[in-house]
Coordinates of C-alpha atoms in Angstrom, one line a residue:
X1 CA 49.9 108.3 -81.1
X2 CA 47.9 110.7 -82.9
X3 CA 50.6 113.0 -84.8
X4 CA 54.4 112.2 -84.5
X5 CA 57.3 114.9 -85.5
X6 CA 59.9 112.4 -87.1
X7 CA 62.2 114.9 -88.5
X8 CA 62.4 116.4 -85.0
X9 CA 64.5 113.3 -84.1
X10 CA 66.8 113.5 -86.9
X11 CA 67.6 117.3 -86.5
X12 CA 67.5 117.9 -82.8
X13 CA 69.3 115.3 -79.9
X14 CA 66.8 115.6 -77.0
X15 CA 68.0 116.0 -73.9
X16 CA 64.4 116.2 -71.2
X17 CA 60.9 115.2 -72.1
X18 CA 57.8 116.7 -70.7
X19 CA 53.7 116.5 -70.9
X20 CA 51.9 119.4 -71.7
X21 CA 48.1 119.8 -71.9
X22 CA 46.8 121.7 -74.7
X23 CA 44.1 124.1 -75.2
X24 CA 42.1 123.3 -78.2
X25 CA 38.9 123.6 -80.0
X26 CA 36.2 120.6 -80.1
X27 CA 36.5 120.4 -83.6
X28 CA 40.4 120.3 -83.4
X29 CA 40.4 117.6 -81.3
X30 CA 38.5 115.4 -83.3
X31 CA 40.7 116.5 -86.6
X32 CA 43.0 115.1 -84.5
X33 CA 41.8 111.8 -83.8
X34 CA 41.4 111.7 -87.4
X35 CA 45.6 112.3 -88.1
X36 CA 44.0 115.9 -89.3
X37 CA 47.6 117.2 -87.8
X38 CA 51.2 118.4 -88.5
X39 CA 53.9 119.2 -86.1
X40 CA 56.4 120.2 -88.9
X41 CA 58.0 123.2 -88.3
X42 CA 56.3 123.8 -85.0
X43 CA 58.2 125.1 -81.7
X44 CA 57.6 125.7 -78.4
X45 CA 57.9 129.5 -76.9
X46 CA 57.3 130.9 -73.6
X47 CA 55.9 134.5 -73.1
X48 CA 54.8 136.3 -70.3
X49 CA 54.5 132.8 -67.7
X50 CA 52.6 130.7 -70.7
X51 CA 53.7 128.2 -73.1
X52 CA 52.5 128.3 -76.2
X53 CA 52.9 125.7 -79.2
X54 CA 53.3 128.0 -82.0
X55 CA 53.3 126.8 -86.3
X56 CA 51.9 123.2 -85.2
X57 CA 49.2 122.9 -88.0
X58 CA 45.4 121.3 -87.4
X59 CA 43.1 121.1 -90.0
X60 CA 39.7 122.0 -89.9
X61 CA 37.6 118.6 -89.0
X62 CA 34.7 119.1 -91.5
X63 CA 36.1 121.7 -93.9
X64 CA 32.4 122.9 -95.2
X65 CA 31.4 123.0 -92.1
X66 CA 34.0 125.5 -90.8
X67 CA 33.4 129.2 -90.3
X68 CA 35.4 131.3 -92.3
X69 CA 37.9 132.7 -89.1
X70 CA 39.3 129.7 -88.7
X71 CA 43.3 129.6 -88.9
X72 CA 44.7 125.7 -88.7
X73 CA 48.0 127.3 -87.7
X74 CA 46.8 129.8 -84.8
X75 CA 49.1 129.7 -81.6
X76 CA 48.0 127.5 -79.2
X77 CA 48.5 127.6 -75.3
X78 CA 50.1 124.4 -73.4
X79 CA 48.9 123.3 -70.2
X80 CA 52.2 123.2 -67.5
X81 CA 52.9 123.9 -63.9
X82 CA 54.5 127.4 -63.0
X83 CA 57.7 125.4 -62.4
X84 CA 57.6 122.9 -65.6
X85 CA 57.4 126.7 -67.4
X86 CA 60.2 128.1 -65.6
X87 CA 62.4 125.9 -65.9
X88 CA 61.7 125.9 -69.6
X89 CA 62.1 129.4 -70.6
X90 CA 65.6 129.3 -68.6
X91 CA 66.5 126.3 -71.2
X92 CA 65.4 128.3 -74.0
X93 CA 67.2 131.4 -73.4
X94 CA 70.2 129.1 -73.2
X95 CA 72.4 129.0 -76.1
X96 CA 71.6 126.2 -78.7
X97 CA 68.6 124.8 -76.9
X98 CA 65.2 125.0 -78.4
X99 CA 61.6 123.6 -77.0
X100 CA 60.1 121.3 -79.8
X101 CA 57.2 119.2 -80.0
X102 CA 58.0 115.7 -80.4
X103 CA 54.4 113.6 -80.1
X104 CA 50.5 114.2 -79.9
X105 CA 48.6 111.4 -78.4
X106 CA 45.9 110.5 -76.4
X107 CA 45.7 109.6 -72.9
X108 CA 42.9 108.4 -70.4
X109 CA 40.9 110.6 -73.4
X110 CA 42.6 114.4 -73.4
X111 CA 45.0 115.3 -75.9
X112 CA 48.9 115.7 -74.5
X113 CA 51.8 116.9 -76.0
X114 CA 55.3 115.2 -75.5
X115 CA 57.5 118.6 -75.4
X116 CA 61.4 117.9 -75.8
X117 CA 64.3 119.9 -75.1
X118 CA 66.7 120.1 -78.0
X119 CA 70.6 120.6 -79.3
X120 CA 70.9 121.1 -82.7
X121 CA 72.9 118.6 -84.2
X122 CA 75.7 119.1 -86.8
X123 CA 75.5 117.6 -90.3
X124 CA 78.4 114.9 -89.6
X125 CA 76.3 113.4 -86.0
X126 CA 73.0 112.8 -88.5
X127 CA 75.4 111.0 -90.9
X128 CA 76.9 108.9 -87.9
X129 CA 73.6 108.4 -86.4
X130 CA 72.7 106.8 -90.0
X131 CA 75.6 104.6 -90.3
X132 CA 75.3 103.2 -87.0
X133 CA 71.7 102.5 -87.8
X134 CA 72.8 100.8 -90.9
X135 CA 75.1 98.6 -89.3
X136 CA 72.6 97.9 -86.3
X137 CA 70.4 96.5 -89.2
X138 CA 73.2 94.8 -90.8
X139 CA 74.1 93.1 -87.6
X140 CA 70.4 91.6 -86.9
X141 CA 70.1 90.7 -90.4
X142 CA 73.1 88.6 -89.8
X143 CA 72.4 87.2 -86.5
X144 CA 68.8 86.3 -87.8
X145 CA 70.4 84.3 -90.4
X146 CA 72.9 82.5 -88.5
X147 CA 70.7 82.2 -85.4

């Protein structure tokens, strides 16, 4: 996994998963090999039959070596069927549902994105979600001990 969006997890419950493709520069792909990424604050939109990843920061790979145009946080297109898109602008325009990106990673060597559907959660599920975490480590702690 080349860039991860942790806090995605905690804010959003995700409902569907997809792989996208995404169009980048040569250089962006090897910032991103480097962990020269952020997905923070990043969100999918659809416009006009494309998906677009849109606020997903890359850095430049060699920064001297840039030209001066560059923009690390320039919209950038995502590589899905007709129907994969389709069916995700009808979930966005849905009430509550947004398209985040969850993961970056490499496979068979081109760069995919793991796109999630996603609920907003309310302040007292996070707090829930941590307690039962808490507990789950409190229980294997315990069982370690005894076991």
């Amino acid at each position: 996994m080349l860039v991860s969006n942790k806090k995605a997890f905690h804010k959003y419950s995700i409902t569907d998963k997809y792989e996208a493709g995404i169009d980048l520069l040569g250089t962006e792909v090897k910032s991103l090999r480097n962990g020269g990424g952020s997905l923070e604050g990043a969100y999918v939109s659809t416009r006009s039959g494309e998906a677009l990843l849109v606020g997903a920061n890359i850095s430049a790979y060699q920064p001297a070596n840039v030209s001066g145009d560059y923009e690390p946080t320039r919209t950038r297109r995502l590589l899905l069927t007709k129907k994969e898109i389709n069916k995700l602008s009808g979930l966005e325009s849905q009430k509550g549902l947004t398209v985040v990106p969850l993961n970056v990673y490499d496979k068979n060597g081109k760069i995919k994105v793991e796109i999630g559907v996603a609920r907003g959660k309310k302040e007292f599920d996070k707090r829930d979600v941590l307690k039962k975490r808490s507990s789950d480590r409190d229980i294997d702690r315990e069982i370690k001990k005894w076991g």
